[in-house]
């Protein structure tokens, strides 16, 4: 009877201890990546190769999503602003929404789904098929050779992808507002130019995406490295990467917004 | 085997995962330049023995000596130097799936030497030629059969001419021809390179053709040993069961369940009328 009553409490304790243990392990893992990062920069081709897989191959999803998000912003923004007779401010609304929030957050969510999950699956499968063990036995550190180049590739790619998301989003807003609805082109751009501040809006947005890049890539490589080396283990690690990344991005966004704006 | 020619030696080694002991007070010796097989059923602790030699696991008690140095107490630098002298063939090859055959074999050369690419290409060709796969340089691991993948992995393992070779179940999942080829290559390469080699395997008959000495592991202990001739003539029940593939014997067929079958089927309280 007592056992049955305390079971949920014990489960909660187990989950909490496990979460804290994993957080500690992830922190030590980040430290190990930083200490083993020399090779990623000395042998730049290793990192550039990963930038291609994580960044360049994500371009399509980032550009297309950015375009549609910008177009939706243009439509919704025009509908709302025109009720208050402020349709001329559409350029400012589209740019500020994208630069401050939507660009970094959505680009990071897409990056986590596309490249983060791929990194976890690849590293997890390398573990399951003893490729990481083979590297260790050959006196090659898998963190230096496999993990660190992927980590830095993610950190480098994320702000660039967010910037491209912003650019295509603004173009989408312009296309809907100016080309389809017929707003004045000069007003659209001048409103945007007057209301967007390079440091407060553009650079802060990119700093956000840099933090998101660090968080998402760390989660992705950690989950892959820590995955149970079975098909089910790799599958659940990949799911954890996407779910944890989404939650961390949104939580981190709140914290960063509170400090920045 | 004499006491003083050991290159790899286990002295009273014990190892376990959390509360489950895997190896108990293991003593074994691998002489310099010899090929020694470790045989035993699945889960008997054979692969753990290899991992203790490679330093992937640390012995919890006892000493694992390689050329006089205890692997269990090596620091990171010593372990790195130890692994530079070692090659390992994994059960399914463990080729890097994103690299071509050439890049797989070149991997240890690029990581540990500063040789020019032209020389690395020559060495890769020679190693692949030694395993009969010259001409496959451009293929990807996904394009290789199981036997070919194992041979490429063997070429990669010997790329730096190691002093110690570890083979983790090299015959698993191979057809008889590939199995014969791998066995022949292991023997020829071992003789040519003069390496001290440990081979963990299930395959009794093929192994006895190529090895110099055999240890049998069961329930975490060494239960029998000898040369192939001694093994063939052995009257040890362990050896007999393993060599003849008998379902029951010293290694039990049934898992030692805590409850009786009648209890599990709910029949223990039933009375016959």
PDB file of N, CA and C in Angstrom, chain A residues 39 43 46 49-50 122 126 129-140 145 150, chain B residues 51 54 56 80 83-84 86 88 90-91 94-98 107-108 111-112 156 168:
ATOM      1  N   UNK A  39      41.244  21.201 -33.532  1.00  0.00           N
ATOM      2  CA  UNK A  39      41.314  20.518 -34.828  1.00  0.00           C
ATOM      3  C   UNK A  39      40.275  21.069 -35.813  1.00  0.00           C
ATOM      4  N   UNK A  43      42.097  22.118 -39.073  1.00  0.00           N
ATOM      5  CA  UNK A  43      41.717  21.393 -40.300  1.00  0.00           C
ATOM      6  C   UNK A  43      40.337  21.895 -40.716  1.00  0.00           C
ATOM      7  N   UNK A  46      37.288  20.057 -42.379  1.00  0.00           N
ATOM      8  CA  UNK A  46      36.339  19.233 -41.617  1.00  0.00           C
ATOM      9  C   UNK A  46      35.103  20.056 -41.265  1.00  0.00           C
ATOM     10  N   UNK A  49      33.013  21.184 -44.427  1.00  0.00           N
ATOM     11  CA  UNK A  49      32.191  20.064 -44.923  1.00  0.00           C
ATOM     12  C   UNK A  49      30.876  19.999 -44.125  1.00  0.00           C
ATOM     13  N   UNK A  50      30.977  20.187 -42.833  1.00  0.00           N
ATOM     14  CA  UNK A  50      29.769  20.125 -41.994  1.00  0.00           C
ATOM     15  C   UNK A  50      28.893  21.366 -42.192  1.00  0.00           C
ATOM     16  N   UNK A 122      22.918  10.856 -37.286  1.00  0.00           N
ATOM     17  CA  UNK A 122      24.207  10.432 -37.841  1.00  0.00           C
ATOM     18  C   UNK A 122      25.169   9.992 -36.737  1.00  0.00           C
ATOM     19  N   UNK A 126      26.510   6.277 -35.920  1.00  0.00           N
ATOM     20  CA  UNK A 126      27.958   6.014 -35.858  1.00  0.00           C
ATOM     21  C   UNK A 126      28.300   5.284 -34.564  1.00  0.00           C
ATOM     22  N   UNK A 129      26.922   1.602 -34.828  1.00  0.00           N
ATOM     23  CA  UNK A 129      27.688   0.730 -35.726  1.00  0.00           C
ATOM     24  C   UNK A 129      29.188   0.713 -35.370  1.00  0.00           C
ATOM     25  N   UNK A 130      29.492   1.111 -34.153  1.00  0.00           N
ATOM     26  CA  UNK A 130      30.854   1.041 -33.586  1.00  0.00           C
ATOM     27  C   UNK A 130      31.863   1.931 -34.306  1.00  0.00           C
ATOM     28  N   UNK A 131      31.382   2.894 -35.113  1.00  0.00           N
ATOM     29  CA  UNK A 131      32.332   3.770 -35.813  1.00  0.00           C
ATOM     30  C   UNK A 131      33.061   4.684 -34.827  1.00  0.00           C
ATOM     31  N   UNK A 132      32.339   5.125 -33.781  1.00  0.00           N
ATOM     32  CA  UNK A 132      32.990   5.985 -32.785  1.00  0.00           C
ATOM     33  C   UNK A 132      34.011   5.175 -31.981  1.00  0.00           C
ATOM     34  N   UNK A 133      33.653   3.916 -31.667  1.00  0.00           N
ATOM     35  CA  UNK A 133      34.595   3.035 -30.961  1.00  0.00           C
ATOM     36  C   UNK A 133      35.838   2.801 -31.813  1.00  0.00           C
ATOM     37  N   UNK A 134      35.603   2.572 -33.137  1.00  0.00           N
ATOM     38  CA  UNK A 134      36.735   2.323 -34.038  1.00  0.00           C
ATOM     39  C   UNK A 134      37.678   3.525 -34.025  1.00  0.00           C
ATOM     40  N   UNK A 135      37.106   4.714 -34.000  1.00  0.00           N
ATOM     41  CA  UNK A 135      37.925   5.931 -33.976  1.00  0.00           C
ATOM     42  C   UNK A 135      38.746   5.993 -32.686  1.00  0.00           C
ATOM     43  N   UNK A 136      38.082   5.728 -31.562  1.00  0.00           N
ATOM     44  CA  UNK A 136      38.781   5.759 -30.263  1.00  0.00           C
ATOM     45  C   UNK A 136      39.937   4.776 -30.252  1.00  0.00           C
ATOM     46  N   UNK A 137      39.681   3.564 -30.753  1.00  0.00           N
ATOM     47  CA  UNK A 137      40.717   2.534 -30.733  1.00  0.00           C
ATOM     48  C   UNK A 137      41.878   2.911 -31.659  1.00  0.00           C
ATOM     49  N   UNK A 138      41.584   3.745 -32.684  1.00  0.00           N
ATOM     50  CA  UNK A 138      42.662   4.228 -33.568  1.00  0.00           C
ATOM     51  C   UNK A 138      43.351   5.461 -32.993  1.00  0.00           C
ATOM     52  N   UNK A 139      43.128   5.715 -31.698  1.00  0.00           N
ATOM     53  CA  UNK A 139      43.732   6.870 -31.015  1.00  0.00           C
ATOM     54  C   UNK A 139      43.295   8.196 -31.627  1.00  0.00           C
ATOM     55  N   UNK A 140      42.068   8.220 -32.133  1.00  0.00           N
ATOM     56  CA  UNK A 140      41.495   9.467 -32.654  1.00  0.00           C
ATOM     57  C   UNK A 140      40.300   9.805 -31.773  1.00  0.00           C
ATOM     58  N   UNK A 145      37.097  14.830 -33.661  1.00  0.00           N
ATOM     59  CA  UNK A 145      37.017  14.533 -35.099  1.00  0.00           C
ATOM     60  C   UNK A 145      35.587  14.597 -35.633  1.00  0.00           C
ATOM     61  N   UNK A 150      30.977  19.455 -36.213  1.00  0.00           N
ATOM     62  CA  UNK A 150      29.524  19.609 -36.396  1.00  0.00           C
ATOM     63  C   UNK A 150      28.994  20.722 -35.501  1.00  0.00           C
TER      64      UNK A 150
ATOM     65  N   UNK B  51      38.080  -5.329 -24.999  1.00  0.00           N
ATOM     66  CA  UNK B  51      37.934  -3.915 -24.637  1.00  0.00           C
ATOM     67  C   UNK B  51      38.826  -3.540 -23.441  1.00  0.00           C
ATOM     68  N   UNK B  54      42.153  -2.921 -25.181  1.00  0.00           N
ATOM     69  CA  UNK B  54      42.202  -1.659 -25.942  1.00  0.00           C
ATOM     70  C   UNK B  54      42.045  -0.439 -25.043  1.00  0.00           C
ATOM     71  N   UNK B  56      39.231   0.524 -23.671  1.00  0.00           N
ATOM     72  CA  UNK B  56      37.870   1.071 -23.695  1.00  0.00           C
ATOM     73  C   UNK B  56      37.191   0.840 -22.342  1.00  0.00           C
ATOM     74  N   UNK B  80      46.760   6.930 -25.402  1.00  0.00           N
ATOM     75  CA  UNK B  80      46.896   7.355 -26.799  1.00  0.00           C
ATOM     76  C   UNK B  80      48.081   6.622 -27.449  1.00  0.00           C
ATOM     77  N   UNK B  83      47.308   2.959 -27.991  1.00  0.00           N
ATOM     78  CA  UNK B  83      46.409   2.685 -29.119  1.00  0.00           C
ATOM     79  C   UNK B  83      47.076   2.922 -30.465  1.00  0.00           C
ATOM     80  N   UNK B  84      48.106   3.761 -30.479  1.00  0.00           N
ATOM     81  CA  UNK B  84      48.851   3.960 -31.732  1.00  0.00           C
ATOM     82  C   UNK B  84      49.537   2.681 -32.186  1.00  0.00           C
ATOM     83  N   UNK B  86      48.240  -0.269 -31.901  1.00  0.00           N
ATOM     84  CA  UNK B  86      47.228  -1.321 -31.923  1.00  0.00           C
ATOM     85  C   UNK B  86      46.309  -1.182 -33.138  1.00  0.00           C
ATOM     86  N   UNK B  88      42.480  -2.808 -34.641  1.00  0.00           N
ATOM     87  CA  UNK B  88      41.352  -3.628 -34.198  1.00  0.00           C
ATOM     88  C   UNK B  88      40.372  -3.831 -35.347  1.00  0.00           C
ATOM     89  N   UNK B  90      36.668  -4.781 -36.068  1.00  0.00           N
ATOM     90  CA  UNK B  90      35.387  -4.884 -35.360  1.00  0.00           C
ATOM     91  C   UNK B  90      34.492  -5.937 -36.009  1.00  0.00           C
ATOM     92  N   UNK B  91      33.480  -6.346 -35.244  1.00  0.00           N
ATOM     93  CA  UNK B  91      32.627  -7.464 -35.648  1.00  0.00           C
ATOM     94  C   UNK B  91      32.040  -7.285 -37.045  1.00  0.00           C
ATOM     95  N   UNK B  94      32.881  -1.794 -38.926  1.00  0.00           N
ATOM     96  CA  UNK B  94      32.816  -0.414 -38.422  1.00  0.00           C
ATOM     97  C   UNK B  94      33.500   0.574 -39.367  1.00  0.00           C
ATOM     98  N   UNK B  95      33.294   0.377 -40.671  1.00  0.00           N
ATOM     99  CA  UNK B  95      33.838   1.350 -41.629  1.00  0.00           C
ATOM    100  C   UNK B  95      33.085   2.665 -41.492  1.00  0.00           C
ATOM    101  N   UNK B  96      33.774   3.755 -41.781  1.00  0.00           N
ATOM    102  CA  UNK B  96      33.111   5.066 -41.716  1.00  0.00           C
ATOM    103  C   UNK B  96      32.252   5.207 -42.967  1.00  0.00           C
ATOM    104  N   UNK B  97      30.949   5.263 -42.756  1.00  0.00           N
ATOM    105  CA  UNK B  97      30.017   5.152 -43.886  1.00  0.00           C
ATOM    106  C   UNK B  97      30.017   6.386 -44.787  1.00  0.00           C
ATOM    107  N   UNK B  98      30.541   7.510 -44.290  1.00  0.00           N
ATOM    108  CA  UNK B  98      30.573   8.705 -45.129  1.00  0.00           C
ATOM    109  C   UNK B  98      31.890   8.849 -45.890  1.00  0.00           C
ATOM    110  N   UNK B 107      42.470   6.799 -43.394  1.00  0.00           N
ATOM    111  CA  UNK B 107      42.102   7.540 -42.176  1.00  0.00           C
ATOM    112  C   UNK B 107      43.199   7.545 -41.102  1.00  0.00           C
ATOM    113  N   UNK B 108      43.677   6.353 -40.648  1.00  0.00           N
ATOM    114  CA  UNK B 108      44.717   6.389 -39.607  1.00  0.00           C
ATOM    115  C   UNK B 108      46.015   7.027 -40.085  1.00  0.00           C
ATOM    116  N   UNK B 111      45.494  10.761 -39.923  1.00  0.00           N
ATOM    117  CA  UNK B 111      45.355  11.252 -38.552  1.00  0.00           C
ATOM    118  C   UNK B 111      46.676  11.237 -37.793  1.00  0.00           C
ATOM    119  N   UNK B 112      47.531  10.245 -38.109  1.00  0.00           N
ATOM    120  CA  UNK B 112      48.707  10.048 -37.260  1.00  0.00           C
ATOM    121  C   UNK B 112      50.046  10.271 -37.951  1.00  0.00           C
ATOM    122  N   UNK B 156      42.381  -1.304 -43.117  1.00  0.00           N
ATOM    123  CA  UNK B 156      42.459  -0.086 -42.290  1.00  0.00           C
ATOM    124  C   UNK B 156      43.154  -0.381 -40.962  1.00  0.00           C
ATOM    125  N   UNK B 168      37.546  -8.812 -33.232  1.00  0.00           N
ATOM    126  CA  UNK B 168      36.298  -9.044 -32.495  1.00  0.00           C
ATOM    127  C   UNK B 168      35.328  -9.814 -33.396  1.00  0.00           C
TER     128      UNK B 168
END
